[in-house]
CSV table of C-alpha atoms and ligand atoms in Angstrom, one decimal:
chain,number,residue,atom,x,y,z
A,20,MET,CA,-19.4,18.3,8.1
A,21,LYS,CA,-16.0,17.5,7.9
A,22,ILE,CA,-14.1,14.6,6.1
A,23,ILE,CA,-12.3,12.4,8.4
A,24,ALA,CA,-10.3,9.8,6.1
A,25,GLY,CA,-8.1,7.0,7.5
A,26,ASN,CA,-5.3,5.7,5.6
A,27,TRP,CA,-4.1,2.4,6.6
A,28,LYS,CA,-1.2,2.2,4.6
A,29,MET,CA,0.1,-1.3,4.7
A,30,ASN,CA,-1.6,-2.4,8.0
A,31,GLY,CA,-4.8,-4.1,9.0
A,32,SER,CA,-6.6,-7.4,8.1
A,33,LYS,CA,-10.4,-7.8,7.2
A,34,ALA,CA,-11.1,-8.8,10.7
A,35,THR,CA,-9.6,-5.2,11.9
A,36,LEU,CA,-11.6,-3.7,9.1
A,37,HIS,CA,-14.7,-5.4,10.4
A,38,GLU,CA,-14.2,-4.5,13.8
A,39,MET,CA,-13.5,-0.8,12.9
A,40,GLN,CA,-17.1,-0.8,10.9
A,41,GLN,CA,-18.5,-2.4,13.8
A,42,ARG,CA,-17.4,0.2,16.5
A,43,LEU,CA,-17.9,3.1,13.8
A,44,SER,CA,-21.7,1.9,13.3
A,45,GLU,CA,-22.3,2.6,17.3
A,46,ILE,CA,-21.4,6.5,17.0
A,47,ASN,CA,-23.5,9.1,16.2
A,48,THR,CA,-21.7,11.8,13.5
A,49,GLU,CA,-22.7,13.8,10.6
A,50,ASN,CA,-18.9,13.9,9.5
A,51,ARG,CA,-17.9,11.9,6.1
A,52,VAL,CA,-15.8,8.6,7.2
A,53,ILE,CA,-13.7,6.9,4.8
A,54,LEU,CA,-11.0,4.2,5.2
A,55,CYS,CA,-8.3,3.8,2.7
A,56,VAL,CA,-7.2,0.3,2.8
A,57,PRO,CA,-4.9,-2.2,1.4
A,58,PHE,CA,-6.1,-3.2,-2.1
A,59,THR,CA,-7.3,-7.0,-0.8
A,60,MET,CA,-9.6,-5.4,2.0
A,61,ILE,CA,-11.6,-3.1,-0.5
A,62,ASP,CA,-15.2,-4.1,-0.1
A,63,GLY,CA,-18.0,-1.6,-1.3
A,64,ASP,CA,-20.4,-3.5,0.7
A,65,SER,CA,-18.1,-2.5,3.9
A,66,ALA,CA,-20.1,0.3,5.8
A,67,PRO,CA,-20.6,2.7,7.7
A,68,ALA,CA,-17.4,4.2,6.7
A,69,ALA,CA,-17.0,4.6,2.6
A,70,ILE,CA,-14.1,2.3,1.1
A,71,GLY,CA,-11.0,3.6,-0.8
A,72,ALA,CA,-7.9,2.6,-2.0
A,73,GLN,CA,-4.4,4.2,-1.6
A,74,ASP,CA,-3.1,4.0,-4.9
A,75,VAL,CA,-4.1,3.3,-9.1
A,76,SER,CA,-2.0,2.4,-12.1
A,77,VAL,CA,-2.1,5.1,-15.0
A,78,HIS,CA,-3.0,2.3,-17.2
A,79,ASP,CA,-6.1,0.7,-18.0
A,80,HIS,CA,-4.9,-2.7,-18.5
A,81,GLY,CA,-2.1,-4.7,-19.6
A,82,ALA,CA,1.3,-6.1,-18.9
A,83,PHE,CA,1.7,-4.3,-15.9
A,84,THR,CA,2.6,-6.9,-12.9
A,85,GLY,CA,1.8,-6.1,-9.6
A,86,GLU,CA,-0.2,-2.7,-10.8
A,87,ILE,CA,-4.4,-2.3,-10.2
A,88,SER,CA,-6.3,-0.7,-12.6
A,89,VAL,CA,-9.3,2.1,-12.0
A,90,SER,CA,-11.7,-0.7,-13.4
A,91,MET,CA,-10.5,-3.2,-10.7
A,92,LEU,CA,-10.9,-0.8,-8.1
A,93,LYS,CA,-14.3,0.5,-9.0
A,94,GLU,CA,-15.3,-3.3,-9.3
A,95,ALA,CA,-14.3,-4.0,-5.6
A,96,GLY,CA,-16.6,-1.1,-4.6
A,97,ALA,CA,-14.0,1.5,-4.0
A,98,LYS,CA,-15.4,4.9,-3.9
A,99,TYR,CA,-12.2,7.0,-3.1
A,100,VAL,CA,-8.4,6.6,-4.3
A,101,ILE,CA,-5.4,8.5,-2.6
A,102,VAL,CA,-3.4,9.4,-5.1
A,103,GLY,CA,0.4,11.2,-4.9
A,104,HIS,CA,0.8,10.3,-1.4
A,105,SER,CA,4.0,11.1,0.0
A,106,GLU,CA,5.2,7.6,0.3
A,107,CYS,CA,3.9,6.7,-3.6
A,108,ARG,CA,6.3,9.9,-4.3
A,109,MET,CA,9.1,8.8,-2.4
A,110,TYR,CA,9.0,4.8,-2.9
A,111,HIS,CA,7.4,4.9,-6.4
A,112,GLY,CA,8.6,7.9,-8.0
A,113,ASP,CA,5.3,9.5,-8.5
A,114,THR,CA,5.7,13.1,-10.1
A,115,ASN,CA,3.0,15.7,-10.2
A,116,GLU,CA,2.4,14.9,-13.8
A,117,ILE,CA,1.6,11.0,-12.9
A,118,VAL,CA,-0.5,12.0,-9.9
A,119,ASN,CA,-2.7,14.1,-12.4
A,120,GLN,CA,-3.0,10.9,-14.4
A,121,LYS,CA,-4.1,8.9,-11.7
A,122,ALA,CA,-6.5,11.6,-10.7
A,123,LYS,CA,-7.8,11.8,-14.2
A,124,MET,CA,-8.4,7.7,-14.4
A,125,ALA,CA,-10.1,8.0,-11.2
A,126,LEU,CA,-12.4,10.7,-12.2
A,127,ASP,CA,-13.2,9.1,-15.2
A,128,ALA,CA,-14.4,6.1,-13.6
A,129,GLY,CA,-16.4,8.0,-11.0
A,130,ILE,CA,-14.2,7.4,-8.0
A,131,THR,CA,-12.9,10.2,-6.1
A,132,PRO,CA,-9.3,10.9,-5.9
A,133,ILE,CA,-7.7,12.2,-2.9
A,134,ILE,CA,-4.8,14.3,-4.3
A,135,CYS,CA,-1.8,14.8,-1.8
A,136,VAL,CA,0.5,17.7,-1.7
A,137,GLY,CA,3.1,18.6,0.7
A,138,GLU,CA,6.9,19.7,1.0
A,139,THR,CA,9.6,17.3,2.0
A,140,MET,CA,11.9,18.4,4.9
A,141,GLU,CA,14.7,19.6,2.3
A,142,GLU,CA,12.0,22.0,0.7
A,143,ARG,CA,10.9,23.3,4.1
A,144,ASP,CA,14.3,24.2,5.4
A,145,ALA,CA,15.0,26.0,1.7
A,146,GLY,CA,12.0,28.3,2.2
A,147,LYS,CA,10.2,26.6,-0.7
A,148,THR,CA,7.1,25.2,1.0
A,149,LEU,CA,4.2,27.3,-0.6
A,150,GLU,CA,6.2,27.2,-3.7
A,151,ILE,CA,6.1,23.5,-3.5
A,152,ILE,CA,2.7,23.1,-2.5
A,153,GLU,CA,1.5,25.9,-5.6
A,154,SER,CA,3.2,23.7,-8.0
A,155,GLY,CA,1.6,20.3,-6.6
A,156,VAL,CA,-1.8,21.5,-6.8
A,157,ARG,CA,-1.8,23.5,-10.1
A,158,GLU,CA,-0.1,20.0,-11.7
A,159,SER,CA,-1.4,17.4,-9.7
A,160,VAL,CA,-5.2,18.5,-9.8
A,161,PRO,CA,-7.1,17.8,-12.9
A,162,SER,CA,-8.6,21.3,-14.5
A,163,ASP,CA,-11.8,19.3,-15.4
A,164,GLY,CA,-13.5,16.4,-14.5
A,165,GLY,CA,-15.6,15.4,-11.3
A,166,ASP,CA,-14.8,16.4,-7.9
A,167,VAL,CA,-11.9,15.8,-6.1
A,168,ILE,CA,-10.7,16.3,-2.6
A,169,VAL,CA,-7.1,17.7,-1.7
A,170,ALA,CA,-4.9,16.8,1.0
A,171,TYR,CA,-2.3,18.9,2.2
A,172,GLU,CA,0.3,16.5,3.8
A,173,PRO,CA,3.8,17.9,5.3
A,174,ARG,CA,5.9,15.2,4.2
A,175,TRP,CA,8.3,16.0,7.2
A,176,ALA,CA,5.4,15.5,9.6
A,177,ILE,CA,4.1,12.1,8.5
A,178,GLY,CA,4.5,9.9,11.0
A,179,ALA,CA,6.8,12.2,13.4
A,180,GLY,CA,4.2,12.6,15.8
A,181,ILE,CA,4.9,17.0,14.9
A,182,THR,CA,2.7,19.0,12.8
A,183,PRO,CA,3.1,22.8,11.1
A,184,THR,CA,2.2,25.3,13.5
A,185,ASP,CA,-1.5,26.5,12.9
A,186,ASP,CA,-0.3,29.5,11.2
A,187,ASP,CA,1.5,27.4,8.8
A,188,ILE,CA,-1.5,24.7,8.3
A,189,ALA,CA,-3.6,28.1,7.8
A,190,ASP,CA,-1.2,29.8,5.2
A,191,ALA,CA,-0.9,26.6,3.3
A,192,HIS,CA,-4.7,25.6,3.3
A,193,LYS,CA,-5.6,29.1,2.1
A,194,LEU,CA,-2.8,29.1,-0.9
A,195,ILE,CA,-4.7,25.9,-1.8
A,196,ALA,CA,-8.1,27.2,-1.6
A,197,GLY,CA,-6.9,30.3,-3.7
A,198,ILE,CA,-5.5,28.2,-6.4
A,199,LEU,CA,-8.2,25.7,-6.6
A,200,GLU,CA,-10.8,28.7,-6.9
A,201,LYS,CA,-8.5,30.4,-10.1
A,202,MET,CA,-9.0,26.7,-11.3
A,203,GLY,CA,-12.4,27.2,-11.1
A,204,ARG,CA,-12.4,24.4,-8.3
A,205,GLY,CA,-13.8,26.7,-5.5
A,206,GLY,CA,-14.9,24.7,-2.8
A,207,THR,CA,-13.1,21.5,-3.0
A,208,PRO,CA,-12.6,20.1,0.2
A,209,ILE,CA,-9.1,20.5,1.5
A,210,LEU,CA,-7.9,18.0,4.1
A,211,TYR,CA,-4.7,18.3,6.7
A,212,GLY,CA,-2.6,14.9,7.0
A,213,ALA,CA,0.4,14.2,9.1
A,214,SER,CA,0.3,13.5,12.5
A,215,VAL,CA,-3.0,14.0,13.7
A,216,LYS,CA,-4.8,12.3,16.7
A,217,GLY,CA,-7.3,12.4,19.0
A,218,ALA,CA,-5.4,15.5,21.0
A,219,ASN,CA,-4.9,17.7,18.0
A,220,ALA,CA,-7.7,17.0,15.7
A,221,ALA,CA,-10.2,19.5,17.0
A,222,GLN,CA,-7.7,22.4,17.1
A,223,ILE,CA,-6.6,21.6,13.9
A,224,MET,CA,-10.0,21.2,12.0
A,225,SER,CA,-10.7,24.8,13.5
A,226,ILE,CA,-8.4,26.4,11.4
A,227,PRO,CA,-9.8,28.1,8.4
A,228,TYR,CA,-10.3,25.9,5.2
A,229,VAL,CA,-9.3,22.8,7.0
A,230,ASP,CA,-12.2,20.7,5.8
A,231,GLY,CA,-11.2,17.4,7.4
A,232,VAL,CA,-8.2,15.3,8.1
A,233,LEU,CA,-6.0,12.5,6.7
A,234,VAL,CA,-5.1,9.9,9.1
A,235,GLY,CA,-2.2,7.6,9.2
A,236,GLY,CA,-1.5,5.9,12.4
A,237,ALA,CA,-4.3,7.0,14.6
A,238,SER,CA,-6.6,5.6,11.9
A,239,LEU,CA,-5.8,2.0,12.6
A,240,LYS,CA,-7.6,1.3,16.0
A,241,PRO,CA,-10.8,2.4,17.1
A,242,ASP,CA,-9.9,4.0,20.4
A,243,ASP,CA,-7.7,6.5,18.7
A,244,PHE,CA,-9.9,7.2,15.4
A,245,ILE,CA,-13.0,7.5,16.9
A,246,PRO,CA,-12.2,10.5,18.9
A,247,ILE,CA,-10.8,12.5,15.9
A,248,ILE,CA,-14.1,11.7,14.1
A,249,MET,CA,-15.9,13.2,17.6
A,250,ALA,CA,-13.4,16.3,17.8
A,251,THR,CA,-15.8,18.1,15.6
A,252,LYS,CA,-19.2,17.8,14.6
B,16,13P,P1,0.5,9.8,10.3
B,16,13P,O1,-1.2,10.4,10.5
B,16,13P,O2,0.7,8.5,10.7
B,16,13P,O3,1.3,10.9,10.6
B,16,13P,O4,0.3,9.9,8.6
B,16,13P,C1,-0.5,10.8,7.7
B,16,13P,C2,-0.7,10.2,6.4
B,16,13P,O5,0.2,9.7,5.8
B,16,13P,C3,-1.9,9.8,6.2
B,16,13P,O6,-2.0,10.1,4.8
């Protein structure tokens, strides 16, 4: 069983979500399928894919125009929330510390955080990939609370149509698994994300410690997303 999560970013509509769920109801898979959609499309009754959000406020309530609290996500029926996505780190200034707070908010509400870590192109070029991943996991993942999911998303490969080598993915995931083990979070699912598509999904998910994928662009259309889900049992 693998976890196949889609991140729709600021794309889609209620109609395309309905169509996706309809198509997903026609396939036979043991994989866990999650769709992280824009806030306005979150509908806990939507099935068969579980519905998640793409961000959450660090605040519980109050004068924070434009933000969405974890209790609002819960009321809407979200089961998961992505925190620390590369685009939130880049455009909203999310740091590891903020990501940790967001993950804690989710855990306290019984929503599973999908905590993203990964290096930028500059950090990669400077030979800091493993260092950034290590601090990302240590600082972003809460040391206690319920189950989490970690996603390794090399930031330079997101939407770029290129991926790290299998060896690089293997090294990153092994490192993350080791850190999580030391944090008392052994067995936490670790997803790979960035430029996953039908053509590379099976290979990527055969790499040790890759428990699934977090898919951006190729999660928007059933004809692209379903082959990724069906790439592995
Ligand atoms: P792409 O699959 O479009 O590269 O996006 C990956 C991503 O950011 C998933 O969260």
